[in-house]
XYZ file of C-alpha atoms in Angstrom:
507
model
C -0.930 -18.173 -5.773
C -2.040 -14.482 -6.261
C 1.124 -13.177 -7.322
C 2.692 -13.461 -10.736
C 4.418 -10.282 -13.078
C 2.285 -11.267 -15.805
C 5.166 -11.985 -17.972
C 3.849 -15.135 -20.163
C 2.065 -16.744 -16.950
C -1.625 -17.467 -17.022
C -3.062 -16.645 -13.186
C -6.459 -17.153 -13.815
C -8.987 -17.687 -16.511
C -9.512 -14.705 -17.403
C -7.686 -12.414 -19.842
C -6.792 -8.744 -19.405
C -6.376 -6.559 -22.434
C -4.587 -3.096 -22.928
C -7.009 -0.023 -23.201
C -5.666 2.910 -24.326
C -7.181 6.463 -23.038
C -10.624 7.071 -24.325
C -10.865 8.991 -27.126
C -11.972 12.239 -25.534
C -9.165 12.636 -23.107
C -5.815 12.428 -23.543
C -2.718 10.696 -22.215
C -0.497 13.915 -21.290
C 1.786 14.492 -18.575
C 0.119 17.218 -15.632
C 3.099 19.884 -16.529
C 3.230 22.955 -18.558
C 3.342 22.710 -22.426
C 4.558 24.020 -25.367
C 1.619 26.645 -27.246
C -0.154 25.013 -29.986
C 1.650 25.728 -33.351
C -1.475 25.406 -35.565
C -5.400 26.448 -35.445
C -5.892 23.004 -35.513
C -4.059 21.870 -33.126
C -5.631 24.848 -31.084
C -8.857 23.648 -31.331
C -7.500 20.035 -30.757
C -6.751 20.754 -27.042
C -8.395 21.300 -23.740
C -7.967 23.538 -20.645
C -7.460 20.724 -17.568
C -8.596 22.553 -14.310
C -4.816 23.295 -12.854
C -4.146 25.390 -16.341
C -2.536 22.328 -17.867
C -3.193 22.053 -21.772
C -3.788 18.486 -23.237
C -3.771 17.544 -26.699
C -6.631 14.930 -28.340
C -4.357 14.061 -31.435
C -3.089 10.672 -32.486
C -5.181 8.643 -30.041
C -6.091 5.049 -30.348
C -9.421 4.815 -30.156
C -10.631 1.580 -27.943
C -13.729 -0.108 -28.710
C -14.281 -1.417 -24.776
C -16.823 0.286 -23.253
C -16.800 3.514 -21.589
C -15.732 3.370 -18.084
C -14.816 7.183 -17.590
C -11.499 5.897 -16.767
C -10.327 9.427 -18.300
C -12.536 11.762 -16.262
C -10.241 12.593 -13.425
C -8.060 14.598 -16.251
C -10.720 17.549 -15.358
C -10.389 17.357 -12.070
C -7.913 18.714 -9.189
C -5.333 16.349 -9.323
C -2.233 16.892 -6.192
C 0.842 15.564 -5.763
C 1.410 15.159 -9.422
C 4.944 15.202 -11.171
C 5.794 17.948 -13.320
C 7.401 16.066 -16.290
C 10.113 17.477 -18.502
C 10.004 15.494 -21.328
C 7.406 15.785 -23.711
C 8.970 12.649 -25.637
C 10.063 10.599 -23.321
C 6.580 10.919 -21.373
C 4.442 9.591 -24.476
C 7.018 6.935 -25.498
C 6.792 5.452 -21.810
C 3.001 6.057 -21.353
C 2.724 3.929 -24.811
C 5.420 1.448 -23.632
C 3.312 1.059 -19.981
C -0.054 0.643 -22.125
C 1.275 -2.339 -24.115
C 3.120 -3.993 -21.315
C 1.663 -7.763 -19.222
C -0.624 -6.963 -16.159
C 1.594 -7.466 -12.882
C -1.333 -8.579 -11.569
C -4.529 -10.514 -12.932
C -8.107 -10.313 -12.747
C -8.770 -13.203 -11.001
C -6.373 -12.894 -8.650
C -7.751 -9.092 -7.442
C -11.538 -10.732 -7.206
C -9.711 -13.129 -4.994
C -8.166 -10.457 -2.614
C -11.842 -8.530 -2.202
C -13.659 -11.555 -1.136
C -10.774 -12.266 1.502
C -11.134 -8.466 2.645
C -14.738 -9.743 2.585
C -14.150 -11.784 5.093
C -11.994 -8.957 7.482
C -15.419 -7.201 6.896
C -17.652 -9.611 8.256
C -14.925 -10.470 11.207
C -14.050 -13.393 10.251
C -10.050 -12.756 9.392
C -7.676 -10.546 9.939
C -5.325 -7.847 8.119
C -1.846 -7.593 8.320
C 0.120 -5.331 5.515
C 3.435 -4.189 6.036
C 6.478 -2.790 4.196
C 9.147 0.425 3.310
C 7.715 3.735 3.529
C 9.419 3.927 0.100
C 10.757 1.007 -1.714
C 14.168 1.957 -4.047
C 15.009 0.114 -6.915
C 18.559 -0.883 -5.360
C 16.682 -2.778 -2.506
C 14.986 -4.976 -4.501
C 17.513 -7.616 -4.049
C 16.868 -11.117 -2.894
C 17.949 -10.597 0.746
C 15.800 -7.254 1.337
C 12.727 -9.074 -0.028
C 13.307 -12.459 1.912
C 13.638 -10.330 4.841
C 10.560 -8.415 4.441
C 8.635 -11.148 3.412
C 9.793 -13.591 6.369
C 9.139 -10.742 8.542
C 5.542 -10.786 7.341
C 5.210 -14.299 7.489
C 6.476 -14.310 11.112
C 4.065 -11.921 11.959
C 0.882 -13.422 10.690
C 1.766 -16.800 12.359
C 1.317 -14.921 15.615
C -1.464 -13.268 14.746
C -3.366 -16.166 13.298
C -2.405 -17.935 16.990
C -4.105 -14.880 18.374
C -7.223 -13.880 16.811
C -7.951 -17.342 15.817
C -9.218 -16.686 12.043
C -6.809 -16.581 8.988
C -4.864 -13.655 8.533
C -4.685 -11.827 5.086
C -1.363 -11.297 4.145
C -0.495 -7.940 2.008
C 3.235 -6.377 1.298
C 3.156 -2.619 0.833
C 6.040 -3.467 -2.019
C 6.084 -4.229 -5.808
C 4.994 -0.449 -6.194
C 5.176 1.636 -3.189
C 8.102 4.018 -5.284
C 6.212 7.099 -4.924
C 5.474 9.516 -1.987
C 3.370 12.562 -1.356
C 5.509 15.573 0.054
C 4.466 18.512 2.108
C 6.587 20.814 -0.320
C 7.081 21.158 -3.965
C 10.863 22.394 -3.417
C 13.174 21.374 -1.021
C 16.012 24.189 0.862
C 19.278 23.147 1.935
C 21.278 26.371 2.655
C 20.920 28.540 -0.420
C 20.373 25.923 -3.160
C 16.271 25.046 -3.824
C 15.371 21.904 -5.865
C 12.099 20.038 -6.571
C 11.727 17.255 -3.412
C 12.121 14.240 -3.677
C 8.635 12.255 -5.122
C 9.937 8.620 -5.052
C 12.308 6.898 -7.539
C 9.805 6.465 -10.366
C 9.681 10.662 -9.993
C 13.043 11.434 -9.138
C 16.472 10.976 -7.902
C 17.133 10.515 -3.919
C 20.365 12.614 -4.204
C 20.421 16.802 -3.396
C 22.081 17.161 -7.113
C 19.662 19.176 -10.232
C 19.897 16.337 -12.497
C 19.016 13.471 -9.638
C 15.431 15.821 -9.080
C 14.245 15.867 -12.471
C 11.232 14.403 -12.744
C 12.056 11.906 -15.883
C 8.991 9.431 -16.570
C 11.282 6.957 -17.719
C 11.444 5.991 -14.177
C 8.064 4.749 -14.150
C 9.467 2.080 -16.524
C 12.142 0.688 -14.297
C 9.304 0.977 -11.099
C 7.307 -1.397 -13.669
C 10.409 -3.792 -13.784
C 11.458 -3.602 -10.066
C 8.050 -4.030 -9.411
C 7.872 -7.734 -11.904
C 10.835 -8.868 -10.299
C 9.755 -8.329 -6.944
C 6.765 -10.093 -7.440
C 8.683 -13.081 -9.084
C 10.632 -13.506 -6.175
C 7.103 -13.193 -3.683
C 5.577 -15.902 -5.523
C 8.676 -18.221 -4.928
C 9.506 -17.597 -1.826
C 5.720 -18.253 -0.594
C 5.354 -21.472 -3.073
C 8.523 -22.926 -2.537
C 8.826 -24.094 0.922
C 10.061 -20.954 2.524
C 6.833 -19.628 4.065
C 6.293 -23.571 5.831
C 4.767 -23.088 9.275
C 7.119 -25.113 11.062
C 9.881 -23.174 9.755
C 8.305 -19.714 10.418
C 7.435 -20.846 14.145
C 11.263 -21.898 14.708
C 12.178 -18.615 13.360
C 9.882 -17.058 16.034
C 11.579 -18.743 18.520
C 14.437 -17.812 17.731
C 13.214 -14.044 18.732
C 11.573 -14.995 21.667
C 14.799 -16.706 22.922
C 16.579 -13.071 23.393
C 16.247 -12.305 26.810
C 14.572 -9.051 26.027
C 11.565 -10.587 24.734
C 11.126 -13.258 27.374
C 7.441 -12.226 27.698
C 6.345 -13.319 24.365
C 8.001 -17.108 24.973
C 4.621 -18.188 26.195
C 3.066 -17.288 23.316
C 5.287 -19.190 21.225
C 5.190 -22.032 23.064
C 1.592 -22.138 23.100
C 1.927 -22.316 19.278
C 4.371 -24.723 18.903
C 2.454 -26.962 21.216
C -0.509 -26.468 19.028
C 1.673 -27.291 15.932
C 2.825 -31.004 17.714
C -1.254 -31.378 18.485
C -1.833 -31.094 14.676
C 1.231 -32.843 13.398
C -0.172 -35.957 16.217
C -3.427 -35.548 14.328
C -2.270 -36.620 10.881
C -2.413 -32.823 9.921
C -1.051 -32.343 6.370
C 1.519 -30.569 6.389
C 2.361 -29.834 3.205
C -1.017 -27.232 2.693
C 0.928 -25.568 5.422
C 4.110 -25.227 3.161
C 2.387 -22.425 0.903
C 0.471 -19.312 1.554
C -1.071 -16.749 -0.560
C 0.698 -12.760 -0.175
C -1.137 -10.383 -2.086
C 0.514 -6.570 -2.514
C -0.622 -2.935 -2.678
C 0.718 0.348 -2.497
C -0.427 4.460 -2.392
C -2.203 4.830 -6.235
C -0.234 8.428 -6.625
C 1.013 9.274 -10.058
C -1.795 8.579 -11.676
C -0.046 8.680 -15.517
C 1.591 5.234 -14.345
C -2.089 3.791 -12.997
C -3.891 4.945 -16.111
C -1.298 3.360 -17.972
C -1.720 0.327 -16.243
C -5.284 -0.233 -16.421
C -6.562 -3.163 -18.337
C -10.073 -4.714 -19.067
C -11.082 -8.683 -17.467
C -12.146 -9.970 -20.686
C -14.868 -12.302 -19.063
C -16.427 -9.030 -17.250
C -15.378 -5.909 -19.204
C -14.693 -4.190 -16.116
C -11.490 -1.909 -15.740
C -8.788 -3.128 -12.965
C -5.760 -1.568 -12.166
C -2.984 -4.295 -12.698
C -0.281 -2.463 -11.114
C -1.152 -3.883 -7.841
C -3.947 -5.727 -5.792
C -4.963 -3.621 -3.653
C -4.249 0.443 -4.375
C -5.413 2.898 -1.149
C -5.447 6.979 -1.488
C -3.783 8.856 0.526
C -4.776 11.818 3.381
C -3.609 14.213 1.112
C -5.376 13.219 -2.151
C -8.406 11.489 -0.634
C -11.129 14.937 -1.443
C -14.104 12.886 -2.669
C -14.287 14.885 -5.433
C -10.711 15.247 -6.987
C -8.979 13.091 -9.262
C -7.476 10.419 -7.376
C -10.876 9.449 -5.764
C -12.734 9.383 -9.518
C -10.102 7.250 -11.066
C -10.029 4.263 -8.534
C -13.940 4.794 -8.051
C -13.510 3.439 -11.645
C -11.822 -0.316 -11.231
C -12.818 -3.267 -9.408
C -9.619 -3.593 -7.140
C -10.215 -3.022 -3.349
C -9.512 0.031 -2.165
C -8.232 1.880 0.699
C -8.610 5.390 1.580
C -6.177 6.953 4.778
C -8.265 9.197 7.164
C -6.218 11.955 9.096
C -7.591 13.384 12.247
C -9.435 16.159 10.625
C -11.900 13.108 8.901
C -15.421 14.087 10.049
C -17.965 10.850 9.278
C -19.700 12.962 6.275
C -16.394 12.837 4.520
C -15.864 8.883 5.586
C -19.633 8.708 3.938
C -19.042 10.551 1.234
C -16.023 8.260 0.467
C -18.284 5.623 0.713
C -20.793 6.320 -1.826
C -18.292 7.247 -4.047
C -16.141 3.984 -3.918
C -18.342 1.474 -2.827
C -22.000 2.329 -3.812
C -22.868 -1.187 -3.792
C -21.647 -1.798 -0.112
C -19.436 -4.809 -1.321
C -18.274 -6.079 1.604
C -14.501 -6.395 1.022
C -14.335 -3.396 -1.202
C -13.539 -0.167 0.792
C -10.948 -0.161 3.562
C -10.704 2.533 6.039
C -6.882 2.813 7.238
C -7.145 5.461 10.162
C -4.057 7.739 10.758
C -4.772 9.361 13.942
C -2.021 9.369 16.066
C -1.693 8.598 19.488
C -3.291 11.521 20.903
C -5.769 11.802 18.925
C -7.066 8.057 18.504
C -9.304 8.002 21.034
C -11.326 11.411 20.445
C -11.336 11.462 16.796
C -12.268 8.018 15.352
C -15.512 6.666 17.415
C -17.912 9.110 15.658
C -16.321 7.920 12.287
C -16.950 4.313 13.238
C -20.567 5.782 14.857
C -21.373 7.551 11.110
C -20.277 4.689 9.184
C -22.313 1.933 11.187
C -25.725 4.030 11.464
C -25.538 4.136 7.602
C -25.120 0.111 7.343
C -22.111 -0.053 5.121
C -19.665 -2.863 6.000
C -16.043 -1.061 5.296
C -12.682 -2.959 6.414
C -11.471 -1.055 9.473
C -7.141 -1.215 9.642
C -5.134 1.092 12.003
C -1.896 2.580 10.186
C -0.142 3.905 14.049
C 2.917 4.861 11.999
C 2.233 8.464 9.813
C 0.147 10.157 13.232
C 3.143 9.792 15.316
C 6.196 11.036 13.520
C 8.296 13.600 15.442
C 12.238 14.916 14.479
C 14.701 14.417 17.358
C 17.416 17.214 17.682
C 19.831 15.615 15.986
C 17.597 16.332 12.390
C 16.440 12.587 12.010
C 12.507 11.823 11.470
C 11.504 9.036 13.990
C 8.985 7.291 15.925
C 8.228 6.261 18.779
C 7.508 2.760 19.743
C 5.533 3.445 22.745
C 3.387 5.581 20.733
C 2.525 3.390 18.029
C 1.737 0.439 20.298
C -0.573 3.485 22.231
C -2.726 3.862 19.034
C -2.805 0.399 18.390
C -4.112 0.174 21.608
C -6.536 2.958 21.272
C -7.729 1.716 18.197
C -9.023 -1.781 19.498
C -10.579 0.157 22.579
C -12.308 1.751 20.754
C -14.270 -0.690 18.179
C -14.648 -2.888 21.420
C -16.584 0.150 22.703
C -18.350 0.291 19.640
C -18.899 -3.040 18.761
C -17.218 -2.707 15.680
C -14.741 -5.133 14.433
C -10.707 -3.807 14.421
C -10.204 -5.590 11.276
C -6.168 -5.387 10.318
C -2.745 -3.119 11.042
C -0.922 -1.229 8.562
C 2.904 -0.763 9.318
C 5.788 0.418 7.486
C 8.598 -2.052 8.664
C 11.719 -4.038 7.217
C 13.006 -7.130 8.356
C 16.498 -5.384 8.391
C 17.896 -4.424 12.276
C 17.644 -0.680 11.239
C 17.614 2.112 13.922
C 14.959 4.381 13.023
C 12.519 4.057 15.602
C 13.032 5.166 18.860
C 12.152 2.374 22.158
C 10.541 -1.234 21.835
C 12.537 -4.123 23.718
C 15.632 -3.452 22.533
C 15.782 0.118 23.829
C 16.901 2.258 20.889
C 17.521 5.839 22.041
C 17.869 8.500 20.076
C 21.947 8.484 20.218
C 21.545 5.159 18.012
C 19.489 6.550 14.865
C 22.480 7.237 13.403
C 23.855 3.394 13.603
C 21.337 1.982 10.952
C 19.287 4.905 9.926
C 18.627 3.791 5.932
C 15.405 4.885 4.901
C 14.739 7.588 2.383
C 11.622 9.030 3.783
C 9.847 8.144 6.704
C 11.277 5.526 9.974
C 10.476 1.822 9.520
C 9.853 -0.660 12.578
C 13.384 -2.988 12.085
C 12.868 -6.804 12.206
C 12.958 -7.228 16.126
C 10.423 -4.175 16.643
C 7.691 -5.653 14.477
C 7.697 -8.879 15.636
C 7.114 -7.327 18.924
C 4.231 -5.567 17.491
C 2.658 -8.561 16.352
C 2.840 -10.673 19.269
C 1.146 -7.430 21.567
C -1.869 -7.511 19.000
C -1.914 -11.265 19.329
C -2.097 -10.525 23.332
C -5.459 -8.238 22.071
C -6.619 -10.312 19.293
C -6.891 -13.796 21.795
C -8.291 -11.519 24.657
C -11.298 -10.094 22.426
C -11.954 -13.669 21.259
C-alpha cells in the first residue's frame, strides 16, 4: 500500500528525517516586513528578488548535506501568499518541520518506477479529482465517492488498453490554486482572491481573505485523514474487482449509456473466464492509489521536505507526485528550482504558448538523468488548439531522446462562462482534445501515456453536455465547486469508457 499519513506507521524501510532550512536561507513568509530594529539584525538579512527582506537569525543548522533546497528564496517566486502574521507564520513553519511525512520514501521510489513503466508504454495514467479540495469535503462519503469513481474508471481502462493502469487522486493536498488576479471586485468592495483554503477563506467577507498560515496546518491534517481513509478503502475490500465491475454496470444499465454495455459485458465475461481459471481473487481485492497535487505555496513544501535516511536525498512528503503549474512553470523561477531538488516525480502543465525549447529546457532542469518515470508532461491545450500546438513539442522532445510521461489534462484549455456568470465546460470539448491528443502521438509514434481530469463522484451540474444532456439552465441545480467545473460521477465514467474505445483500438 503506498498510502499512509505517516502518523506512527512504518511504509517502508527507510526512514525520513526533518531538515530544517539551510543555514544560509531563511524560513520567512514572501510578504512585506517589519525594518530591522538593530545594525545587527541589518546586516543579518537579505534582499529576496521581489523586494522581500528575510532574516538569517535563530536557525537550526542541519548537518544533512547540502541539497540547495533553499535556493529558490532568490528567485521569482508567483502566486505566493502574502502572510500577515509574522508569529503565527514561524510557529506553523516550525510546527510543519517537526511533523510525520504523509508520505514515505519508499513509497515515492515506488510511484516513479510505475510512471516508468507509462514511459516505456507499458501502463497507463489515470489521475483525477476537485479542482480544489475544502476541508469540509473531506468526509467519508466525498472521498468514497471520488475514490470509487477512480476505481471505476481504471477498471475500464485497464479492459481497454490492456496494461495496468496507475492510479493517482489529485486529493490529500490539492487546497491551493493559482489566480489570474491578486484582488477580487464585486461592486465597490476589493479583497485579496481567493488562493485555496490553506491561503484563505472561500467567503467575500475581509476576515475570510486573510491569508493566515495557520491554514496550512489544518491542509496538513485534512490531508492525513484523507489519506487514512484512501488506504482503507483500497485495502479493505472496497476497491474488489468484482464489486467495481457491478458498479459499472450499474451505469451502463441507464438507458443513456446503452453504448458502453458492450464494453462491460466484455469485461465481465472476461472476469467469469478468470474466476473458471482458478484466478485468485483475493490479489484482486486490493490496489495501490498513489496522490499528488499543484506544489504552489512553496512555505508549506519546504516545510515538508524530509531526507530518505538510506539515500540522503531530499523528497517532498507532502504528496507522491507534485506537478507545476502553467503559470509558475519558467525554468528558471522558484517553483522549477525547488522540485528540481527532490526525488518525487514530477509534472510540469504546458499551455499553448509551450514552444519545444521551453519543454527541453524543463527537461534538463528536472530530469537531467532522463529517468524514465521522472518528468511528466500534462498538456493543457484546449480543443482548438490540440492539434496545431503539441506535435512539434512531442517532435522536440523525441529528437532529443528523453523518455517523459505524456498525460492530456482536456479540462483547464476549455473553460468558457455561460451568461448566467457560471464557469463551465463543455463535454464535447474535452472528449475533442482527448481525441486530438491520441491523434496526434499515433501520428507521431509517441505513446499517449495517461488523462488528467478534475471530476467528483458527486451528480454535480457543472459541466455542460455528456449523456445526460446538462444544459446550461441546469448549472444552477448542483453547481458546488469553489473554483473551476468538475466532470460529476456519470460524466467521467463516460470519459473513461470513450478512452477505453481508443486505448483497445491502438492496441
Amino acid at each position: 500500500m503506498y498510502l499512509t499519513a505517516g502518523l506512527g506507521v512504518e511504509a517502508s524501510k527507510s526512514t525520513i528525517r526533518s531538515i530544517q532550512p539551510e543555514e544560509s536561507q531563511a524560513s520567512t513568509p514572501h510578504t512585506a516586513r517589519r525594518a530591522p530594529e538593530t545594525a545587527a539584525e541589518s546586516e543579518n538579512a537579505q534582499d529576496h528578488p521581489n523586494g522581500v527582506k528575510m532574516s538569517n537569525q535563530n536557525l537550526s543548522t542541519s548537518q544533512a548535506p547540502d541539497h540547495g533546497l533553499d535556493t529558490w528564496r532568490q528567485l521569482h517566486i508567483d502566486q505566493q501568499p502574502t502572510w500577515s502574521e509574522h508569529e503565527d507564520f514561524e510557529s506553523t513553519i516550525a510546527e510543519l518541520n517537526s511533523v510525520p511525512p504523509l508520505v514515505f520514501a519508499g513509497e515515492v521510489d515506488a510511484m516513479r518506477q510505475a510512471l516508468g513503466e507509462v514511459a516505456e508504454g507499458r501502463a497507463f495514467l489515470l489521475q483525477g479529482g476537485d479542482c480544489a479540495e475544502t476541508f469540509a469535503g473531506a468526509t467519508a462519503d466525498k472521498i468514497s465517492g471520488r475514490v470509487k469513481t477512480i476505481l471505476q474508471m481504471s477498471a475500464v481502462l485497464t479492459y481497454g488498453a490492456s496494461m495496468p493502469v496507475v492510479k493517482m487522486g489529485r486529493m490529500a493536498g490539492q487546497f491551493s490554486k493559482p489566480r489570474s488576479a491578486d484582488m477580487e471586485t464585486r461592486g465597490d468592495i476589493t479583497l485579496p482572491s481567493f488562493r485555496g483554503e490553506t491561503v484563505n477563506g472561500f467567503d467575500f467577507t475581509p476576515e475570510a481573505r486573510v491569508h493566515d498560515p495557520k491554514r496550512m496546518l489544518r491542509g496538513y491534517h485534512t490531508s492525513a485523514s484523507t489519506l487514512n481513509l484512501v488506504r482503507a478503502f483500497t485495502k479493505g475490500g472496497f476497491a474488489d474487482l468484482r464489486a467495481v465491475h457491478q458498479w459499472n454496470r450499474g451505469f451502463t444499465s441507464n438507458p443513456a449509456h446503452e453504448r458502453y454495455e458492450k464494453t462491460a459485458s466484455e469485461i465481465g465475461r472476461a472476469l467469469k473466464f478468470m474466476e473458471a481459471c482458478g484466478v485468485n481473487f483475493e490479489a484482486l481485492k486490493t490496489t495501490d492509489m498513489y496522490v499528488g497535487h499543484e506544489a504552489l505555496v512553496m512555505d508549506y513544501e519546504r516545510a515538508l521536505t524530509r531526507i530518505d535516511s538510506r539515500t540522503q536525498l531530499p523528497y517532498d512528503t507532502s504528496a507522491h507526485f507534485l506537478w507545476i503549474g502553467e503559470r509558475t512553470r519558467g525554468v528558471n523561477d522558484a517553483h522549477v528550482d525547488f522540485l528540481s531538488k527532490v526525488r518525487n516525480p514530477i509534472g510540469v502543465k504546458l499551455g499553448p504558448t509551450t514552444t519545444a525549447e521551453d519543454a527541453l529546457a524543463l527537461i534538463d532542469k528536472l530530469d537531467p538523468n532522463r529517468e524514465p518515470g521522472r518528468l511528466t508532461f500534462i498538456t493543457r491545450m484546449g480543443a482548438k488548439n490540440i492539434r496545431e500546438k503539441l506535435p512539434a513539442i512531442v517532435e522536440g522532445v523525441q529528437a532529443e531522446g528523453a523518455k517523459v510521461v505524456w498525460v492530456t489534462d482536456p479540462m483547464h484549455g476549455n473553460t468558457i462562462s455561460v451568461p448566467s456568470g457560471y464557469k463551465t465546460r463543455r463535454f464535447d470539448d474535452v472528449l475533442d482534445e482527448v481525441r486530438g491528443f491520441f491523434e496526434v502521438h499515433e501520428a507521431l509514434g509517441s505513446f499517449p501515456g495517461g488523462i488528467h481530469v478534475e471530476m467528483t463522484g458527486d451528480d454535480v451540474t457543472e459541466c455542460l453536455g455528456g449523456s445526460d444532456a446538462i444544459d446550461e439552465a441546469a448549472l444552477a441545480d448542483r453547481y458546488e465547486s469553489l473554483c473551476d467545473p468538475r466532470l460529476n460521477h456519470s460524466q467521467s465514467l463516460e470519459i473513461a469508457f470513450l478512452v477505453s474505445e481508443y486505448l483497445k483500438n491502438r492496441a
